Short mmCIF file of C-alpha atoms in Angstrom, two decimals:
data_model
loop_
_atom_site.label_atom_id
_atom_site.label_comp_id
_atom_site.label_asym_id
_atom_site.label_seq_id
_atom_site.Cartn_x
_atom_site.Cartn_y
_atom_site.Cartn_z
CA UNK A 1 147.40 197.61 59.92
CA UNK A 2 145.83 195.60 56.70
CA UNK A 3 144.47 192.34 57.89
CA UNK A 4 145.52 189.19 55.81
CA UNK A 5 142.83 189.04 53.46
CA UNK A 6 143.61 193.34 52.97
CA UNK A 7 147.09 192.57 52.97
CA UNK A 8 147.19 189.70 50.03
CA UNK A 9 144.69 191.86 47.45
CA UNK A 10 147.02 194.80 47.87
CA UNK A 11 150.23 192.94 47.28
CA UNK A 12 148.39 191.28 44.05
CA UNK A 13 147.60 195.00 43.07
CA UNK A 14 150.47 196.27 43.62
CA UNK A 15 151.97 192.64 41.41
CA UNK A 16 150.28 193.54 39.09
CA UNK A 17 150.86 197.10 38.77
CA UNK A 18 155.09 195.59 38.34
CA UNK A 19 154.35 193.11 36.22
CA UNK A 20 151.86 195.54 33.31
CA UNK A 21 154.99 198.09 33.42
CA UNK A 22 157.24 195.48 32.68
CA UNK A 23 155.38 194.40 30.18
CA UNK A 24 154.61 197.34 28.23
CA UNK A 25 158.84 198.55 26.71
CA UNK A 26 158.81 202.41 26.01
CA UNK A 27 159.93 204.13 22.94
CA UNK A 28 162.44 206.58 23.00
CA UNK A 29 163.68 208.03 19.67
CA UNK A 30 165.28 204.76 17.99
CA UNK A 31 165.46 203.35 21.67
CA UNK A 32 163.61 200.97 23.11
CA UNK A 33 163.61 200.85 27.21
CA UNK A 34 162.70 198.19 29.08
CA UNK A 35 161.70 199.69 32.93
CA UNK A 36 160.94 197.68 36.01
CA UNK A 37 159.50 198.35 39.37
CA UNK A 38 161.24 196.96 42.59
CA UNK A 39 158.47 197.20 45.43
CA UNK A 40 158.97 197.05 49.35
CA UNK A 41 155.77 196.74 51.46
CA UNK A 42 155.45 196.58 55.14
CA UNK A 43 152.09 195.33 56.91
CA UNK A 44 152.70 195.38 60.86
CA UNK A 45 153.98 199.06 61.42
CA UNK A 46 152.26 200.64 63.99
CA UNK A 47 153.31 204.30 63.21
CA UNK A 48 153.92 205.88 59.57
CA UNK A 49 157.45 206.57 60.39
CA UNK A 50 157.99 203.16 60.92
CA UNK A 51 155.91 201.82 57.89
CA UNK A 52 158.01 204.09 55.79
CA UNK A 53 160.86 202.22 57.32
CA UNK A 54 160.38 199.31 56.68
CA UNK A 55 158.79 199.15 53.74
CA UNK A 56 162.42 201.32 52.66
CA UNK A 57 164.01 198.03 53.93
CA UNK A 58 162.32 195.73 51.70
CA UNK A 59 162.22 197.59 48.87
CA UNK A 60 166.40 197.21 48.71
CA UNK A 61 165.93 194.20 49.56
CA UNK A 62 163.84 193.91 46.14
CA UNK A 63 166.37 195.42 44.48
CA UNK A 64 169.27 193.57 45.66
CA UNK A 65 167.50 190.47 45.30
CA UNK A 66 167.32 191.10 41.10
CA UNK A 67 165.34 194.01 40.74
CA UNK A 68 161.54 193.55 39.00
CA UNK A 69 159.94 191.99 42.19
CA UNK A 70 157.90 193.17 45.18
CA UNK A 71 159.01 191.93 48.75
CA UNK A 72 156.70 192.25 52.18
CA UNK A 73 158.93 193.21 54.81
CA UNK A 74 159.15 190.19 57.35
CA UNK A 75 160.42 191.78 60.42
#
Protein backbone atom coordinates (compact mmCIF):
# COMPACT_ATOMS: atom_id res chain seq x y z
CA UNK A 1 0.00 0.00 0.00
CA UNK A 2 1.47 3.70 -1.02
CA UNK A 3 1.18 5.94 1.94
CA UNK A 4 -0.40 9.47 1.28
CA UNK A 5 2.54 11.37 0.58
CA UNK A 6 3.56 8.00 -2.06
CA UNK A 7 0.16 8.00 -3.13
CA UNK A 8 -0.25 11.94 -4.23
CA UNK A 9 3.44 12.06 -6.23
CA UNK A 10 2.33 9.01 -8.16
CA UNK A 11 -1.09 10.27 -9.11
CA UNK A 12 0.76 13.74 -10.18
CA UNK A 13 3.08 11.40 -12.30
CA UNK A 14 0.85 9.53 -13.61
CA UNK A 15 -1.28 13.44 -14.35
CA UNK A 16 1.15 14.30 -15.91
CA UNK A 17 2.03 11.47 -17.99
CA UNK A 18 -2.20 12.17 -19.39
CA UNK A 19 -1.92 15.49 -19.66
CA UNK A 20 1.93 15.57 -22.04
CA UNK A 21 0.05 12.87 -24.38
CA UNK A 22 -2.75 15.00 -24.72
CA UNK A 23 -0.85 17.59 -25.46
CA UNK A 24 1.41 16.41 -28.02
CA UNK A 25 -1.55 15.51 -31.49
CA UNK A 26 0.09 12.76 -33.77
CA UNK A 27 0.49 12.85 -37.44
CA UNK A 28 -0.86 10.37 -39.51
CA UNK A 29 -0.60 10.80 -43.32
CA UNK A 30 -2.82 14.10 -43.84
CA UNK A 31 -4.42 13.19 -40.36
CA UNK A 32 -4.01 14.66 -37.39
CA UNK A 33 -5.09 12.50 -34.08
CA UNK A 34 -5.72 13.79 -31.03
CA UNK A 35 -5.25 10.63 -28.23
CA UNK A 36 -6.08 10.70 -24.56
CA UNK A 37 -5.39 8.56 -21.61
CA UNK A 38 -8.27 7.59 -19.14
CA UNK A 39 -6.41 6.34 -15.86
CA UNK A 40 -7.90 4.20 -12.88
CA UNK A 41 -5.69 3.86 -9.75
CA UNK A 42 -6.39 2.03 -6.63
CA UNK A 43 -4.29 2.67 -3.28
CA UNK A 44 -5.80 0.34 -0.42
CA UNK A 45 -5.73 -3.19 -2.15
CA UNK A 46 -4.25 -5.59 -0.11
CA UNK A 47 -3.64 -8.33 -2.80
CA UNK A 48 -2.69 -7.72 -6.65
CA UNK A 49 -5.80 -9.37 -7.75
CA UNK A 50 -7.67 -6.99 -6.02
CA UNK A 51 -5.55 -3.84 -6.98
CA UNK A 52 -6.06 -4.91 -10.52
CA UNK A 53 -9.69 -4.76 -9.63
CA UNK A 54 -10.17 -1.94 -8.64
CA UNK A 55 -8.07 0.11 -10.26
CA UNK A 56 -10.24 -1.73 -13.58
CA UNK A 57 -13.20 -0.04 -11.73
CA UNK A 58 -11.98 3.37 -11.78
CA UNK A 59 -10.49 3.44 -14.83
CA UNK A 60 -14.33 3.08 -16.49
CA UNK A 61 -15.23 5.15 -14.27
CA UNK A 62 -12.62 7.64 -16.01
CA UNK A 63 -13.90 6.88 -19.04
CA UNK A 64 -17.48 7.21 -18.46
CA UNK A 65 -16.95 10.25 -16.63
CA UNK A 66 -15.49 12.09 -20.17
CA UNK A 67 -12.56 10.28 -20.96
CA UNK A 68 -8.89 12.30 -20.59
CA UNK A 69 -8.84 12.10 -16.70
CA UNK A 70 -7.33 9.86 -14.02
CA UNK A 71 -9.67 8.69 -11.07
CA UNK A 72 -8.36 6.95 -7.55
CA UNK A 73 -10.66 4.32 -6.80
CA UNK A 74 -12.61 5.33 -3.52
CA UNK A 75 -13.93 2.12 -2.31
Amino acid sequence: MLSLGDLAVFQQSLDTYRQSVADRPIQVLDQTLKVTVSIGVDSQAASLSRLLHMADKALYQAKASGRNQMVVYQG
